[in-house]
Backbone as a printed PyTorch tensor [residue, N CA C, xyz], in Angstrom:
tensor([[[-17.9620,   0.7490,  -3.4530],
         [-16.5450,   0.5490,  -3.6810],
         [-15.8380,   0.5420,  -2.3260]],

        [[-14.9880,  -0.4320,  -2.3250],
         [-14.3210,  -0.3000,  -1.0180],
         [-12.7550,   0.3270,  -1.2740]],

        [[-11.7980,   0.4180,  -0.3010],
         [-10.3370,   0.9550,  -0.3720],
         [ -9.8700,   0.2880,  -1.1550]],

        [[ -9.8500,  -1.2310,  -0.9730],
         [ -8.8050,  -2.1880,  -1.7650],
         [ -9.1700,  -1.8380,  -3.3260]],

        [[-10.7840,  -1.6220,  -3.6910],
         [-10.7810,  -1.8020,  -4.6140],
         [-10.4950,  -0.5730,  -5.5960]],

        [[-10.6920,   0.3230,  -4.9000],
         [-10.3210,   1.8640,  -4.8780],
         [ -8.4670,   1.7930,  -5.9870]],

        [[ -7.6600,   1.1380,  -4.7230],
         [ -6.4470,   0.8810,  -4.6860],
         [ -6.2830,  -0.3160,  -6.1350]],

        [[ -6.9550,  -0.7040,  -6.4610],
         [ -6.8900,  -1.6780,  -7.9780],
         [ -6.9570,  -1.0520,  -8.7050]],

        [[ -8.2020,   0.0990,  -8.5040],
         [ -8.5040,   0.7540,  -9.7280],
         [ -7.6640,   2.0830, -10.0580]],

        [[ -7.2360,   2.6980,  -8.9390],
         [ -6.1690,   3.5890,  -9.4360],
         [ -4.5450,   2.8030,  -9.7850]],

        [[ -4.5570,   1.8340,  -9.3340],
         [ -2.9840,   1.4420,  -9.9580],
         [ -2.7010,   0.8870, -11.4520]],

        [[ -4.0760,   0.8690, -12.1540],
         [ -4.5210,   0.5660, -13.1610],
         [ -5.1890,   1.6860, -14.5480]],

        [[ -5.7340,   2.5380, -14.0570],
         [ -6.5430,   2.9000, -14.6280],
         [ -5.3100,   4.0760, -15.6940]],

        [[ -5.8750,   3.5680, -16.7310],
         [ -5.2870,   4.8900, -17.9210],
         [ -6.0900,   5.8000, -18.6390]],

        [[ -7.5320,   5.7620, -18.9350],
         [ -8.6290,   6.5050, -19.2830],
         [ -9.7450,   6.3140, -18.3600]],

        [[-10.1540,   7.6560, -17.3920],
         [-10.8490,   7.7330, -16.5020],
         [-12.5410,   7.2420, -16.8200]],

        [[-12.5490,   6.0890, -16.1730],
         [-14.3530,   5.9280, -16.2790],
         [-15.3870,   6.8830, -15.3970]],

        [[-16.0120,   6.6570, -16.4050],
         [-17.2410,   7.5410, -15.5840],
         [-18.0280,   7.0130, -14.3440]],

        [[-18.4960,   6.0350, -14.6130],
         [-18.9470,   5.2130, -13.4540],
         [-17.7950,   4.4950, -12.2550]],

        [[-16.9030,   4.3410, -12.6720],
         [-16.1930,   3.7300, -11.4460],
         [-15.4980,   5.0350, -10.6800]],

        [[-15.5220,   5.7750, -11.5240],
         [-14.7600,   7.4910, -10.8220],
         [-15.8980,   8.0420, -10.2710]],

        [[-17.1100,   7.7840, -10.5350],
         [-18.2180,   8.3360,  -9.1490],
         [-18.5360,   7.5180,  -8.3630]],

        [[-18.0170,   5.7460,  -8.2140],
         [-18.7410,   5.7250,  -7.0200],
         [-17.0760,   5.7050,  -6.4680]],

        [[-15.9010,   5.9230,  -7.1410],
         [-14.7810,   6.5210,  -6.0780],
         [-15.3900,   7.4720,  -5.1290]],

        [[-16.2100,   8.6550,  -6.0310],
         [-16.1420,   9.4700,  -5.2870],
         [-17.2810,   9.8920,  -4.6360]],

        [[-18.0810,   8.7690,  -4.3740],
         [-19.2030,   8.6400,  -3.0910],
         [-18.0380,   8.2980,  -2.1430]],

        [[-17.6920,   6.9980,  -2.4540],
         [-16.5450,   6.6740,  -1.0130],
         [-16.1340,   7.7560,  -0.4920]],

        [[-15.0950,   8.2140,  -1.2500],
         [-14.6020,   9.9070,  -0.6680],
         [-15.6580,  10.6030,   0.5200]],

        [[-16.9040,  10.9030,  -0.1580],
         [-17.9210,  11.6670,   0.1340],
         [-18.1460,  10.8820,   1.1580]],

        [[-18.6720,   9.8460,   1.6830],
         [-18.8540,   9.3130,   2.7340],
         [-18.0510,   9.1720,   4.0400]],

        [[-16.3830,   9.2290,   3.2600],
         [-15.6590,   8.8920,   4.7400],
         [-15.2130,  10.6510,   5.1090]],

        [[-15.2190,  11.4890,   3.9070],
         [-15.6660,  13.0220,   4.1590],
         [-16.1870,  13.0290,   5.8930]],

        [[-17.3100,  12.6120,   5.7040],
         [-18.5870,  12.6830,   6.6930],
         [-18.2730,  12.2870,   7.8310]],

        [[-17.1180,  11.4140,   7.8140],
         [-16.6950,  10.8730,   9.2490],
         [-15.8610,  11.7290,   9.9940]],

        [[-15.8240,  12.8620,  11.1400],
         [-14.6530,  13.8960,  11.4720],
         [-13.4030,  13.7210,  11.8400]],

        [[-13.2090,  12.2060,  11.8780],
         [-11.5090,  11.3750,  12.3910],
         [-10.9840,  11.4590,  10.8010]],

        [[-11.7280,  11.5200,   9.6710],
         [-11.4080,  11.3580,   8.0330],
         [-11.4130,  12.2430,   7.4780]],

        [[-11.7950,  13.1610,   7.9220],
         [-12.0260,  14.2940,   6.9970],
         [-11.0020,  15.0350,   6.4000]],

        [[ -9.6610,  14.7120,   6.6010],
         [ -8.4400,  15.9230,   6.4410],
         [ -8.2080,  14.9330,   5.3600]],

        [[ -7.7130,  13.6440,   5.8510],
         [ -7.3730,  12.2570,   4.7920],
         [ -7.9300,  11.8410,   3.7160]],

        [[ -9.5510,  12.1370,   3.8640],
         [-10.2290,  11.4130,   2.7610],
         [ -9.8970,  13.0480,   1.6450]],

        [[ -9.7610,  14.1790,   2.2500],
         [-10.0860,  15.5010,   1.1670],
         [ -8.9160,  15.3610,   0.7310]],

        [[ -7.5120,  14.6800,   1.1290],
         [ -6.1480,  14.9020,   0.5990],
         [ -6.4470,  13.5830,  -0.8320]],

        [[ -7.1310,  12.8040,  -0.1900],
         [ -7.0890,  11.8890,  -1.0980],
         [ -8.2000,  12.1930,  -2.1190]],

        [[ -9.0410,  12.9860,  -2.0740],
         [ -9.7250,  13.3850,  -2.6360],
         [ -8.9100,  14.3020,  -3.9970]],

        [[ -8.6540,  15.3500,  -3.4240],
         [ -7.7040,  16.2640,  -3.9020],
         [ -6.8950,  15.4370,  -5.1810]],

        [[ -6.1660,  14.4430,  -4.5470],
         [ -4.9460,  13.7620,  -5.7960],
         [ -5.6350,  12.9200,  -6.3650]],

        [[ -7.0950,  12.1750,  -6.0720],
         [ -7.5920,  11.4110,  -7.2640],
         [ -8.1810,  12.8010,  -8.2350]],

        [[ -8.8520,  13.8210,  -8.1500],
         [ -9.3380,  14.5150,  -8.9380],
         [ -7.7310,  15.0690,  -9.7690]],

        [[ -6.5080,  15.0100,  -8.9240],
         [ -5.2620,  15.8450,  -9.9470],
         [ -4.9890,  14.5490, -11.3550]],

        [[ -5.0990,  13.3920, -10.5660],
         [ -4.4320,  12.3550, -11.4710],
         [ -6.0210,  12.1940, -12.6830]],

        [[ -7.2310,  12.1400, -12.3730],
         [ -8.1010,  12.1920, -13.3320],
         [ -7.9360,  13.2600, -14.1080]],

        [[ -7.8150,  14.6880, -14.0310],
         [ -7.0110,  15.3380, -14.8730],
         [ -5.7890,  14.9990, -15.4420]],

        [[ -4.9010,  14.5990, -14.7330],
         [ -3.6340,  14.4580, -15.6840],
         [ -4.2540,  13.2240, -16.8730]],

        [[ -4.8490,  12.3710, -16.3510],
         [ -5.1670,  10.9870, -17.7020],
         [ -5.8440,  11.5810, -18.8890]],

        [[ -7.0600,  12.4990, -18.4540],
         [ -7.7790,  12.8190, -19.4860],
         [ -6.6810,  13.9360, -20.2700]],

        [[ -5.5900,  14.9240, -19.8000],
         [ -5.2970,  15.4430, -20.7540],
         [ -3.9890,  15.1210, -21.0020]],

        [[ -3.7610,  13.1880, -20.8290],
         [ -2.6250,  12.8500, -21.5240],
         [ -1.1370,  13.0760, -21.2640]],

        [[ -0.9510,  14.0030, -19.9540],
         [ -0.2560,  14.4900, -19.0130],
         [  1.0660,  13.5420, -18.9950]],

        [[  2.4010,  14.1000, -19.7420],
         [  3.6850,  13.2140, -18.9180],
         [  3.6580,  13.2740, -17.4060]],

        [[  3.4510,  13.7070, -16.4470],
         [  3.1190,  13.5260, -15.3560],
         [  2.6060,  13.0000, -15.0880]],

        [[  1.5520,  12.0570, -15.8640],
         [  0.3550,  11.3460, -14.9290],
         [  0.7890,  10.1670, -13.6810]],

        [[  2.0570,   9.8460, -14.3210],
         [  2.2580,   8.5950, -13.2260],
         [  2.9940,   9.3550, -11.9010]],

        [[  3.1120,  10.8120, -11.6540],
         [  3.5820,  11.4010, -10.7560],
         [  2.1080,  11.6410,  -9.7700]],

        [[  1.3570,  11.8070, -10.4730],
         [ -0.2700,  12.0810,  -9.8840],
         [ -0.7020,  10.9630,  -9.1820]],

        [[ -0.1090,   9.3040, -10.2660],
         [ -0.8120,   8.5360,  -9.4250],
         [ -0.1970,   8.5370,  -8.2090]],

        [[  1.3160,   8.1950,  -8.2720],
         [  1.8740,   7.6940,  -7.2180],
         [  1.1800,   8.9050,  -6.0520]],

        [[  1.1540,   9.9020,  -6.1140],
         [  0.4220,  11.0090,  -4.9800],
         [ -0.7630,  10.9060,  -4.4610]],

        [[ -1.4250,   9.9360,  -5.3640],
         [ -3.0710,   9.8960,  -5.2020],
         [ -3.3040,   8.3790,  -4.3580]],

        [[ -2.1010,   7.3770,  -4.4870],
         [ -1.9710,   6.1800,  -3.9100],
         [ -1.3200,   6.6130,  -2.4810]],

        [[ -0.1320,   7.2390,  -2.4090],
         [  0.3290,   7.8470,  -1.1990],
         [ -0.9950,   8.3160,  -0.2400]],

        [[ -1.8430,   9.3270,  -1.1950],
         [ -2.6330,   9.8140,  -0.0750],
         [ -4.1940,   8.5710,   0.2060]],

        [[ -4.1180,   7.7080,  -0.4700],
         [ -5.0070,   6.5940,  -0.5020],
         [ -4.5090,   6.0770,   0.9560]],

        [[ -3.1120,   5.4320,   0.7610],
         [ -2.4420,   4.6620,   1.9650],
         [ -2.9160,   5.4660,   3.7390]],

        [[ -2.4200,   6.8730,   3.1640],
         [ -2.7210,   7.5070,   4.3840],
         [ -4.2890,   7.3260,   4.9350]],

        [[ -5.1120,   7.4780,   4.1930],
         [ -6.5310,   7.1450,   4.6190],
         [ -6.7520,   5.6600,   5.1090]],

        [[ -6.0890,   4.8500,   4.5570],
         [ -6.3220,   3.7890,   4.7860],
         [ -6.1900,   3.5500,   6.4300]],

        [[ -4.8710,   4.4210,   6.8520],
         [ -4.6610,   4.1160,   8.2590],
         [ -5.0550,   4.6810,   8.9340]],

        [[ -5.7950,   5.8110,   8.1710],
         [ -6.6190,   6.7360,   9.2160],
         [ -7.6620,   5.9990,   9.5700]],

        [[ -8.2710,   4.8970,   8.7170],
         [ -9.6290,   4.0040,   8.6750],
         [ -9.1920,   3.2720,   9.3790]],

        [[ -8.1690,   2.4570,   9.3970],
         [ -8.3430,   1.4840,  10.6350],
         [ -7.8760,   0.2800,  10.2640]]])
């Protein structure tokens, strides 16, 4: 999975998949690993795991999660380059 597509799938998604929400979160795990990413990818880490909670339990908040989980997406993005 790359960012962009990362960025499709959270501006979209209303019931969390199983398979496209783990290889989100290899990506995560991988740019984890990089030490220029590591603060960025765990923030973004952090708000995709809040907003996959808010979907699965149906949460009036959920679209407050995404927008936080896209915010901290963007930020990684520029941390990447």
């Amino acid at each position: 999975m790359t960012l962009d597509q990362a960025a499709d799938y959270l501006a979209m998604v209303e019931k969390p998949d199983v398979r496209t929400d783990l290889e989100l979160t290899r990506l995560i795990v991988d740019l984890r690993s990089r030490p220029e990413l590591t603060r960025s990818a765990g923030n973004f880490q952090a708000a995709f795991f809040s907003l996959q909670r808010a979907l699965l339990e149906e949460r009036e908040d959920a679209e407050d999660h995404r927008f936080h989980a896209m915010t901290c997406l963007a930020e990684l993005r520029r941390a990447v380059g």
